[in-house]
XYZ file of C-alpha atoms in Angstrom:
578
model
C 108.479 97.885 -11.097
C 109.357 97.711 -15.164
C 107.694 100.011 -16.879
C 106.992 97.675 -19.750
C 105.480 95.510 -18.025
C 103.228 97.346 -14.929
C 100.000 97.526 -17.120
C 100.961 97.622 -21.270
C 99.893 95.043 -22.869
C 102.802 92.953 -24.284
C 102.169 91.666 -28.051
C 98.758 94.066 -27.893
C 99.062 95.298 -31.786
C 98.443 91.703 -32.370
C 95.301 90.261 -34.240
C 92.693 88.577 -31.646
C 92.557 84.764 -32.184
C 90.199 83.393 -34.442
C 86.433 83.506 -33.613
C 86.696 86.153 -30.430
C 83.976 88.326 -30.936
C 84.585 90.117 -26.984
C 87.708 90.961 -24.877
C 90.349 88.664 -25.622
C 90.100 86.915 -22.954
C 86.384 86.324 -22.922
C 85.654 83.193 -24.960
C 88.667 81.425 -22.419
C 86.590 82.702 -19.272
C 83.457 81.350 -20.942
C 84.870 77.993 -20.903
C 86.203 77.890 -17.433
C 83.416 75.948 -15.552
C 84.113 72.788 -17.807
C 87.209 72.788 -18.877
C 90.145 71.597 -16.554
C 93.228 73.096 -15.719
C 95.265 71.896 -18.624
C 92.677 72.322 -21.354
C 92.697 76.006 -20.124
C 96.102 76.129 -19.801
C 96.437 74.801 -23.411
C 94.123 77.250 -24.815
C 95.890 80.146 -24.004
C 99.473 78.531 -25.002
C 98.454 77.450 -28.381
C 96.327 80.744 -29.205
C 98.049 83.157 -31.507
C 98.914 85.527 -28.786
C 99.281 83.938 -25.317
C 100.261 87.036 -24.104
C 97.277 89.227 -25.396
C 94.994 87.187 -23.826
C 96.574 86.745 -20.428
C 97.146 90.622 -20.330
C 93.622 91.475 -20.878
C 92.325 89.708 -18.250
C 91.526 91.544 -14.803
C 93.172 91.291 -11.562
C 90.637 89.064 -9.988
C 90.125 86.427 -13.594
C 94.017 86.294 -13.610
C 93.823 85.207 -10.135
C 91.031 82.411 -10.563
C 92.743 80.888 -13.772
C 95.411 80.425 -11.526
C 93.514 78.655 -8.968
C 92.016 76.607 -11.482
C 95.323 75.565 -13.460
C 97.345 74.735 -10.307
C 100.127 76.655 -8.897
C 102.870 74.064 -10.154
C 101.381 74.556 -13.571
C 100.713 78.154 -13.645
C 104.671 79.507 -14.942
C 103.860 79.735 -18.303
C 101.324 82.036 -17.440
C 102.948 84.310 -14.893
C 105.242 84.965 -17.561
C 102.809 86.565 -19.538
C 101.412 88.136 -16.520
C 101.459 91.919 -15.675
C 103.621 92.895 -12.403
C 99.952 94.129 -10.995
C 98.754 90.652 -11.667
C 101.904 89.154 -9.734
C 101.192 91.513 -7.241
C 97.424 90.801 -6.825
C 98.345 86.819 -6.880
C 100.815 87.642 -4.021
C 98.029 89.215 -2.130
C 95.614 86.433 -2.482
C 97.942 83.728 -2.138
C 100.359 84.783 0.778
C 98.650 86.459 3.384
C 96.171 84.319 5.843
C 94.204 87.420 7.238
C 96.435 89.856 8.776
C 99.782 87.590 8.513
C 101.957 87.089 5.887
C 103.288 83.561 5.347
C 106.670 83.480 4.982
C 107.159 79.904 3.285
C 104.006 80.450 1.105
C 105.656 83.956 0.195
C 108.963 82.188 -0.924
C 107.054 79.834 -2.485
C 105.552 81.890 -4.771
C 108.742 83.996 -5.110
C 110.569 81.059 -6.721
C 107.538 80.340 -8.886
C 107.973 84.034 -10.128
C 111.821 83.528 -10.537
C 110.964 80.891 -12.802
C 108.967 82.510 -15.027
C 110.902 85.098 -15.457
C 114.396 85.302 -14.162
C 115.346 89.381 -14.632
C 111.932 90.991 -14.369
C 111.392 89.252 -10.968
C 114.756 90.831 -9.666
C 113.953 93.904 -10.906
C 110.683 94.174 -8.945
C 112.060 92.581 -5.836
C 114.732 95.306 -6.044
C 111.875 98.139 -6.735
C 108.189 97.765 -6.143
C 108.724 94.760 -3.921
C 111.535 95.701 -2.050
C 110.201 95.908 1.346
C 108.213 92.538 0.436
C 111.433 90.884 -0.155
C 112.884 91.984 2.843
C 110.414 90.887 4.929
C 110.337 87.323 3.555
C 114.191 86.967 3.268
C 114.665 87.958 7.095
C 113.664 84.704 8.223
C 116.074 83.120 6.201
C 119.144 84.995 6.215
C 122.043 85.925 8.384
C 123.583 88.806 7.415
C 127.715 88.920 8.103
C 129.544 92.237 7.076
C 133.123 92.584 6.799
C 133.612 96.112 7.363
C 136.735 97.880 6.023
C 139.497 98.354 8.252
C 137.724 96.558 10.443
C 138.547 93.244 12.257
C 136.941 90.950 9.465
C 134.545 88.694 11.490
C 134.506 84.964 11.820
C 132.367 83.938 8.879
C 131.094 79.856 9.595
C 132.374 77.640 6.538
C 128.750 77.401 4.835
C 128.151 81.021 4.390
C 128.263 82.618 0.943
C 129.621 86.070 -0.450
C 128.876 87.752 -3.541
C 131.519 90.638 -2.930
C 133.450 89.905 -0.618
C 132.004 92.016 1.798
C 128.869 90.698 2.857
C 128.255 87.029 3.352
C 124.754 85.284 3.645
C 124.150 82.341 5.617
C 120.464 80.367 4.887
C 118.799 78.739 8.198
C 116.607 76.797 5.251
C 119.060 74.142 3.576
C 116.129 73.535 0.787
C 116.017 77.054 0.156
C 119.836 77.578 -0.030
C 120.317 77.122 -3.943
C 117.640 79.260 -4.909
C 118.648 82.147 -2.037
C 121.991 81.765 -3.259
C 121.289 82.279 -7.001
C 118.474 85.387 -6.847
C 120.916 86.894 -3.771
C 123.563 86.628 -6.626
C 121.527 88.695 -9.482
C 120.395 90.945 -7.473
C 123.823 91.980 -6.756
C 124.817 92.547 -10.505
C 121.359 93.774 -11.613
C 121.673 96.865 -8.757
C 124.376 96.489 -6.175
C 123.654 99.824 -4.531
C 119.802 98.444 -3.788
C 121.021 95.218 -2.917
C 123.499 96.252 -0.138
C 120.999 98.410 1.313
C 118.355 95.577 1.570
C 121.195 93.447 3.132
C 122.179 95.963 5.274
C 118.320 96.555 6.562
C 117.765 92.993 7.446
C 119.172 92.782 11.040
C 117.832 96.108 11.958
C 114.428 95.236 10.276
C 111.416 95.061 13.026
C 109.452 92.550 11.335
C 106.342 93.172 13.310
C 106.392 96.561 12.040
C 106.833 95.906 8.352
C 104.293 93.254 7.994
C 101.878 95.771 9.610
C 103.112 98.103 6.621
C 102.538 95.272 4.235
C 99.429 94.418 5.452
C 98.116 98.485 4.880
C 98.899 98.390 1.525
C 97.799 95.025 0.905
C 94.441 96.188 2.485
C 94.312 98.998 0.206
C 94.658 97.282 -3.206
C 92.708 94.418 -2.466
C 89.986 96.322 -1.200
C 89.391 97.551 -4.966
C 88.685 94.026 -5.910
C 85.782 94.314 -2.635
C 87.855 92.399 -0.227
C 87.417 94.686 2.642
C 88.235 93.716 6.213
C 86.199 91.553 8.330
C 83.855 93.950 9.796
C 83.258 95.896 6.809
C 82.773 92.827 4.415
C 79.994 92.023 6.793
C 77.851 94.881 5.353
C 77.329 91.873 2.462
C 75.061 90.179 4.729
C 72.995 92.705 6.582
C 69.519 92.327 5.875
C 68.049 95.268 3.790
C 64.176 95.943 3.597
C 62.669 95.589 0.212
C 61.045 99.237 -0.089
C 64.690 100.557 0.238
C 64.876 99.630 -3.541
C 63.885 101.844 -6.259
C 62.741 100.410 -10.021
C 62.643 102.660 -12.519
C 63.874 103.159 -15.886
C 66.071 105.747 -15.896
C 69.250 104.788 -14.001
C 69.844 106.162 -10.702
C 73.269 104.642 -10.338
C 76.228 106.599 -12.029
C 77.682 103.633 -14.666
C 81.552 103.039 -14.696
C 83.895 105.495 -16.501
C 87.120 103.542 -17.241
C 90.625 103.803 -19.508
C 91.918 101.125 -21.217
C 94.004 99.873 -18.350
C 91.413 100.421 -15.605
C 89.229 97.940 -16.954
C 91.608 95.031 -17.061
C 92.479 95.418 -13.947
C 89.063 96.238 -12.427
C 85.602 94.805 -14.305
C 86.273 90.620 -13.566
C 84.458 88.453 -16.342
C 84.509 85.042 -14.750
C 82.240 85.520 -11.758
C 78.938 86.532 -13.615
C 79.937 83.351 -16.415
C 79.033 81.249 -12.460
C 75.477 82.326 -12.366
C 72.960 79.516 -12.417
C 72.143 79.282 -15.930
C 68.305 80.270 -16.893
C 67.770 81.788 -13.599
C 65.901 85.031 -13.744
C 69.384 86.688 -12.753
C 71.002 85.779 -15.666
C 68.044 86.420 -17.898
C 68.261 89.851 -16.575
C 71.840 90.360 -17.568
C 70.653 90.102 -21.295
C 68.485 93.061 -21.379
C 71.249 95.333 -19.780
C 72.640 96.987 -23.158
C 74.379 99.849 -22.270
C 78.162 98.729 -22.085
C 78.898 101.073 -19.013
C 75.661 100.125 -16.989
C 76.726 96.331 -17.314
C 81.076 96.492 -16.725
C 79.350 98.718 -13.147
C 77.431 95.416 -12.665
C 80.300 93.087 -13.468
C 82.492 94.980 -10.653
C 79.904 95.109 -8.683
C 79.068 91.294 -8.495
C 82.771 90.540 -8.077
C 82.705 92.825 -5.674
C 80.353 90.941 -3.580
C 81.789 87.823 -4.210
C 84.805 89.130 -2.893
C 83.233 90.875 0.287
C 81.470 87.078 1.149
C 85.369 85.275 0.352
C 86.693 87.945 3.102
C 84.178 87.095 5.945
C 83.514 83.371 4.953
C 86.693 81.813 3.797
C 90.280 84.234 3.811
C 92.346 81.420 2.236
C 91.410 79.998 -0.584
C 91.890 76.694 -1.435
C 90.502 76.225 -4.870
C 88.624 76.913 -7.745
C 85.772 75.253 -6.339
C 85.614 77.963 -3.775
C 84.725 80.771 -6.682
C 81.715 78.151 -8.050
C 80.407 77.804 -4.189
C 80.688 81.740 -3.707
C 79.538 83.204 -7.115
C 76.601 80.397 -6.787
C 75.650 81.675 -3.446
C 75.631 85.559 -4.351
C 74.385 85.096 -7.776
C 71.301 83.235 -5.611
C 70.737 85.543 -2.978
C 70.121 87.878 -6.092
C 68.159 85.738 -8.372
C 65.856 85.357 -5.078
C 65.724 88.834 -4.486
C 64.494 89.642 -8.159
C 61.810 86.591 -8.387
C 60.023 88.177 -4.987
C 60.159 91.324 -6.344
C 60.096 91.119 -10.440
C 57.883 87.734 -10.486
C 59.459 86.168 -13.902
C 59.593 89.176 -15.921
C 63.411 89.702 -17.089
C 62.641 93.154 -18.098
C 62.144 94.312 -15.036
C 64.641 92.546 -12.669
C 67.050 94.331 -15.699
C 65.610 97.849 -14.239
C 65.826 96.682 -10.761
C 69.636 96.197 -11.336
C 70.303 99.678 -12.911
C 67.855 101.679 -10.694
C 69.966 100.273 -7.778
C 73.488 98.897 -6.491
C 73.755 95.583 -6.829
C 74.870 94.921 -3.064
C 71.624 96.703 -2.047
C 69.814 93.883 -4.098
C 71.940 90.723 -2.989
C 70.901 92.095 0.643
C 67.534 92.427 0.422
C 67.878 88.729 -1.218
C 69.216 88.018 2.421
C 67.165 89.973 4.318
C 64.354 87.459 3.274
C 66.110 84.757 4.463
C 67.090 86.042 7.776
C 63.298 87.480 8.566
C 62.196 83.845 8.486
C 65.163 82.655 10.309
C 64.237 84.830 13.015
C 60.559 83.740 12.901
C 61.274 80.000 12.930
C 63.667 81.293 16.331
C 61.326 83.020 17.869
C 58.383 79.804 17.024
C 61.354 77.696 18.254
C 61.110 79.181 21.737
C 57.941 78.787 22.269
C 57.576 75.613 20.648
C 56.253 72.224 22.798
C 59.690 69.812 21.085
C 61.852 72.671 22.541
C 60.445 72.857 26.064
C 60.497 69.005 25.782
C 64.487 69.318 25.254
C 64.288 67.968 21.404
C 66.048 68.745 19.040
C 65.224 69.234 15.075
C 65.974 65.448 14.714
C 62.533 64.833 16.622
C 60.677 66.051 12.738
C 62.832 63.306 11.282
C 65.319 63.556 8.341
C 63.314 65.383 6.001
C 61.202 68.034 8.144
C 64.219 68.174 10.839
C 66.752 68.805 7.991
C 64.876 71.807 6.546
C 64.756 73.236 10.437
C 68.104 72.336 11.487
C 69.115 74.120 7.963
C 67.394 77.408 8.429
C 68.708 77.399 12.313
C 72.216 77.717 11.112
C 73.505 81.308 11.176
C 73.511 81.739 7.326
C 70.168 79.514 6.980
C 70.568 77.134 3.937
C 68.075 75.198 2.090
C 68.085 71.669 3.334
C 67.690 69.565 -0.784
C 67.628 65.915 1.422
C 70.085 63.837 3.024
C 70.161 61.933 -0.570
C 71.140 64.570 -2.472
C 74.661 64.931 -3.382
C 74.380 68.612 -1.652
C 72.467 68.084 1.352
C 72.215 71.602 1.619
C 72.969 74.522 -0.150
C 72.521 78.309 -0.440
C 68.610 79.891 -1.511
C 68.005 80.550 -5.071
C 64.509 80.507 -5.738
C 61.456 82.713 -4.525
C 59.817 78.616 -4.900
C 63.082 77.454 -1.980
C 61.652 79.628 0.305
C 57.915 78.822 -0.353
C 58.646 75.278 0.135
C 61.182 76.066 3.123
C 57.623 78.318 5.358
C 55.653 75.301 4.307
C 57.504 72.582 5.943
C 57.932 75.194 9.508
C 53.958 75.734 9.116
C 53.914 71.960 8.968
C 56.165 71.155 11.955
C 54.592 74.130 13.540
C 50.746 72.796 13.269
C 52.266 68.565 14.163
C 53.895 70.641 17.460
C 50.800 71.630 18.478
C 49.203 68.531 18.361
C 52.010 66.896 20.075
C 51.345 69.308 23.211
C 48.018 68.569 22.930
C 48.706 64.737 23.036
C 50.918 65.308 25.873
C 48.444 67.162 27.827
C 45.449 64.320 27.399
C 47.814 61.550 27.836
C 51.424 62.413 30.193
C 54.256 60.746 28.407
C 56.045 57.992 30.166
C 58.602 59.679 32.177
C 61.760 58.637 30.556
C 60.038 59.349 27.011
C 61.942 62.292 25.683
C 65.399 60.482 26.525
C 64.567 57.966 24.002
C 67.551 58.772 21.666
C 66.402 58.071 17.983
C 62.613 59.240 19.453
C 60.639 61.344 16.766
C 57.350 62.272 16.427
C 56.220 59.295 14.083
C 56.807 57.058 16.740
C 54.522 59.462 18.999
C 51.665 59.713 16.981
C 51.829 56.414 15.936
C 51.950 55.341 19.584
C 48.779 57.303 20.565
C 46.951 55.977 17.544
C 48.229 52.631 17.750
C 47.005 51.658 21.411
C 43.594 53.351 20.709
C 42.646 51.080 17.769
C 44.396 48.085 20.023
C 42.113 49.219 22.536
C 44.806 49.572 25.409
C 45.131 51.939 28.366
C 46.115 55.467 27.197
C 49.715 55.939 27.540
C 52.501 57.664 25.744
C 54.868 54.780 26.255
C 55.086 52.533 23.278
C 53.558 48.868 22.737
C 55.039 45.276 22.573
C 56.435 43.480 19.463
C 53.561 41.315 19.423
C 50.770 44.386 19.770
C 53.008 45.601 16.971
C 52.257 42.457 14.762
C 48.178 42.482 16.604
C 47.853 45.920 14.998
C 49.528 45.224 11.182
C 47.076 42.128 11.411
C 44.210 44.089 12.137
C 44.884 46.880 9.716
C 45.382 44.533 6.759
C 42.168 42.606 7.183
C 40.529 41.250 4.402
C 44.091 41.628 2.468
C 45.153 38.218 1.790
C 48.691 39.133 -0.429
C 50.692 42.236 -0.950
C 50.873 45.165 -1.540
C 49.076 45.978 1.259
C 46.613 48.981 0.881
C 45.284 48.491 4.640
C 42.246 50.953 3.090
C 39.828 53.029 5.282
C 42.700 53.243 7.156
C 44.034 56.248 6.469
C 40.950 58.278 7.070
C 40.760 56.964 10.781
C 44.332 57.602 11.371
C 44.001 61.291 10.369
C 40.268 61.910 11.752
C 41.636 60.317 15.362
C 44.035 62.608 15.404
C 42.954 65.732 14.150
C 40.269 65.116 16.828
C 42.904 65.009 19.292
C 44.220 68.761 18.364
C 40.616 70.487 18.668
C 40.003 73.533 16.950
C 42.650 75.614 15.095
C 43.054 77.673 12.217
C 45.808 74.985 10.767
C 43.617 72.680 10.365
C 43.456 71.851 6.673
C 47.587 71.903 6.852
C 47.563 69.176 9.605
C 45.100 66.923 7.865
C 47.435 67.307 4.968
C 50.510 66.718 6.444
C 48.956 63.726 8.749
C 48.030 62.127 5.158
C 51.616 62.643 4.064
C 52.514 60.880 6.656
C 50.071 57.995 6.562
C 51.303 57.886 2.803
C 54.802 57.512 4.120
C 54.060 54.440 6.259
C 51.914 52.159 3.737
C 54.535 52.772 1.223
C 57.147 51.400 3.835
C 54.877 48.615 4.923
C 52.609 47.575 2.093
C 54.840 44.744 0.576
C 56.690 42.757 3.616
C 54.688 40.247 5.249
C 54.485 41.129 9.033
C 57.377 39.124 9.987
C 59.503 40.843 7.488
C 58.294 44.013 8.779
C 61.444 44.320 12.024
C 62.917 46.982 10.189
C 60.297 48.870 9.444
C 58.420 49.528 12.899
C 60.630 50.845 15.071
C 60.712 53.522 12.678
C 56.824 54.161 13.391
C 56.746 52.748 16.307
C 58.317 53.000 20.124
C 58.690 49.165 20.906
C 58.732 48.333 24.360
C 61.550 46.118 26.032
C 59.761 42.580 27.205
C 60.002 43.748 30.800
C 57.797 46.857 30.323
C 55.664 44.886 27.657
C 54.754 42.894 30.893
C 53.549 45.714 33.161
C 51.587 47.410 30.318
């Protein structure tokens, strides 16, 4: 590697651009969640030192800015870039798990070519020797004319440098570019560039990217991206009494040089937390400089560690939003159960204690009422039945089938742009046990429906069936005064019972009033005694709510869409036989 270039800053003894007040880099970072590639791009270019600003920036920023400015576009940049910063884009650009991509590799090899001719010779000839080898095997066949030797047949398209050796390229597209870097590496350091010829046929391949993929392991896994099983530790549920608050810190803060930091305290991913959450308000009470860079590498840290199990290749700078939104949440929800709204005191929390022990107890709460909704689940009468979470509809089925899934999510509604996303709030997960408590006490009442009145025996196949339709249908053929079934009613006992439930209503909207009292008292009747009671009366008047808003301004002939969605309508053969 050049020594000018490994980790001094190029152009450093330069003034910092007009209103910076933090690293150089910071205001730039600060902007990154609005600004597009180019206008980022641009920023840096026309600064007064491009190159200050690009240097200061860690590993893992470097990397993101990248992402975010488009490979095709990023040149300029990488050549302002350290060789450690080439190296950690390498890393997180060419490798999908344990397997280094050869044509992404080469890609990214001609993108550092172009940015800088010499310097990327240099390093291919030193610090990324064996990486060049590696990559280059694939492409090349190696021909050596040995002296005083019987010169082999070389085949018309193969190239020389020396005389001596001659290259052939299996990759016509790659030829020119092959052809030119093959040709300064030979006058930059013709000893090193023989000898990496010369390796090539012998090279086990299978061998070296196991070597490459050690000391990748090892570099990255200072930015937190461990391997698979050891990233998982991000996610294992941690008990809240493990945590300690207290004012005095009981976690040594970071001791770093100059050229540490840049490399190893990230900006960008704390600049992703939700603004005004009680996370970020915390962040502004931390004051010692130390206490907070440990919480910056920390936080990137678990970013990193969730990017390692969840997604290995990263597509784009979308993907650091998504993650540093989801660990920045599991964090703000760990503080608001534990710190209430009191910024003071989540700022403690986060000294007194690593950060990673905090995100996981922030997980821990979410998986303790996954496995209580599982466990419910089992027992539950829709389950035995063979429904699914559809049977609660889209709104109390989504927030089930969401906290089912093995990383449970909050489920916003099938209208939002994000139907579901990651917990944030202490208020997510309040809302999230209300709606199970809700389905929970509406299960039992099913089963107790079921009990007093058998379904009809090819009930539960119904496809679209939910439990509307089933309380509906018990309700429904009791104020029609018809035989007790579980079975569903006839278009026209359909149109009977809107008739007799908007009595005395001569234009819409339709209140149908009194109404709703008898459809919640007949049912909570049905259920008996229970210690849910209040919460089934209220969600039974939720749901009454639900169907007069639906109903109360058609007439009843334009109300065909509307019932089946209440209602199980019976085919006119079985309306017959009812």
């Amino acid at each position: 590697m050049t020594e000018d270039r490994r980790r001094t800053p190029r152009g450093v003894e330069g003034p910092p651009d007009a209103g910076d007040t933090g690293p150089p880099g910071d205001a730039l970072l600060r902007a990154y969640p609005s600004a597009t590639g180019k206008e980022l791009l641009d920023r840096i270019l026309e600064s007064e030192n491009p190159a200050r600003i690009v240097e200061s920036l860690s590993f893992g920023d470097f990397f993101w800015l990248i992402k975010k400015i488009g490979a095709a576009d990023s040149i300029p940049l990488l050549s302002l870039a350290t060789d450690d910063q080439w190296q950690h884009i390498l890393d997180m650009e060419t490798w999908d798990r344990d397997h280094l991509d050869e044509e992404k590799a080469m890609a990214w090899m001609k993108r550092l070519y172009g940015a800088d001719r010499q310097r990327t010779v240099r390093w291919l000839l030193s610090d990324g020797y064996e990486f060049a080898c590696f990559c280059l095997k694939k492409y090349l066949d190696v021909l050596v004319a040995e002296e005083g030797e019987e010169p082999p047949e070389i085949p018309e398209d193969y190239f020389t440098h020396d005389g001596v050796i001659f290259l052939g390229v299996s990759n016509e597209a790659l030829r020119p570019f092959i052809e030119e870097v093959t040709k300064l590496m030979a006058g930059e350091h013709p000893v090193r560039y023989l000898s990496l010829l010369q390796a090539l046929p012998v090279l086990i391949a299978t061998e070296m990217e196991e070597e490459l993929y050690h000391r990748r392991s090892m570099r990255v896994a200072e930015q937190g991206f461990l391997p698979f099983d050891e990233a998982l530790e991000v996610f294992a549920p941690l008990d809240e009494r493990v945590l300690v608050e207290g004012i005095e810190e009981r976690v040594a803060p970071v001791e770093l040089d100059e050229d540490e930091m840049k490399a190893l305290v990230p900006l960008l991913p704390l600049y992703q937390a939700e603004k005004g959450s009680l996370f970020e308000k915390a962040l502004t009470t931390v004051g010692e400089p130390a206490a907070l860079d440990r919480i910056r590498m920390e936080f990137a840290g678990i970013c990193n560690a969730v990017t390692a199990v969840e997604a290995p290749v990263i597509e784009d700078a979308q993907d650091l939003l998504k993650t540093c939104r989801e660990s920045a949440g599991y964090l703000n929800l760990a503080m608001e159960m534990l710190c209430k709204n009191d910024p003071e005191r989540a700022g403690r929390l986060m000294i007194a204690n690593p950060l990673l022990s905090v995100h996981r107890v922030g997980f821990g709460y979410l998986l303790k009422l996954r496995w209580r909704v599982e466990q419910w689940k089992k027992k539950s009468w829709f389950d035995k039945n063979g429904l699914t979470p559809v049977f609660w509809g889209d709104d109390r089925g989504g927030v089930l089938a969401a906290l089912l899934l093995k990383k449970p999510m909050f489920f916003q509604g099938l209208d939002s742009p994000e139907p579901v996303k990651s917990f944030e709030h202490a208020g997510e997960l309040d809302r999230a046990e209300r709606v199970i408590e809700e389905i929970a006490a509406l299960d039992r009442l099913c089963s107790k429906l079921s009990e007093i009145t058998p379904p009809d025996g090819d009930l539960f196949l119904e496809e679209d069936l939910t439990y509307r339709q089933l309380l509906f249908d018990v309700w429904s053929r009791r104020l029609l005064q018809l035989k007790p079934s579980l079975s569903g009613i006839s278009i026209d006992q359909a149109a009977s019972l809107f008739r007799l439930l908007r009595s005395g209503e001569e234009r819409p909207p339709f209140r149908m009033g009194g109404f709703d009292e008898t459809f919640v008292n007949d049912l909570t009747a049905q259920a008996g005694k229970t210690e849910d009671l209040p919460l089934l009366r209220a969600s039974l008047s939720s749901l009454w709510e639900e169907f007069r808003r639906e109903c109360e301004s058609a007439d009843i002939a334009g109300l065909g869409p509307v019932i089946p969605k209440f209602f199980l309508i019976l085919s006119p053969e079985k309306a017959r036989t009812d």
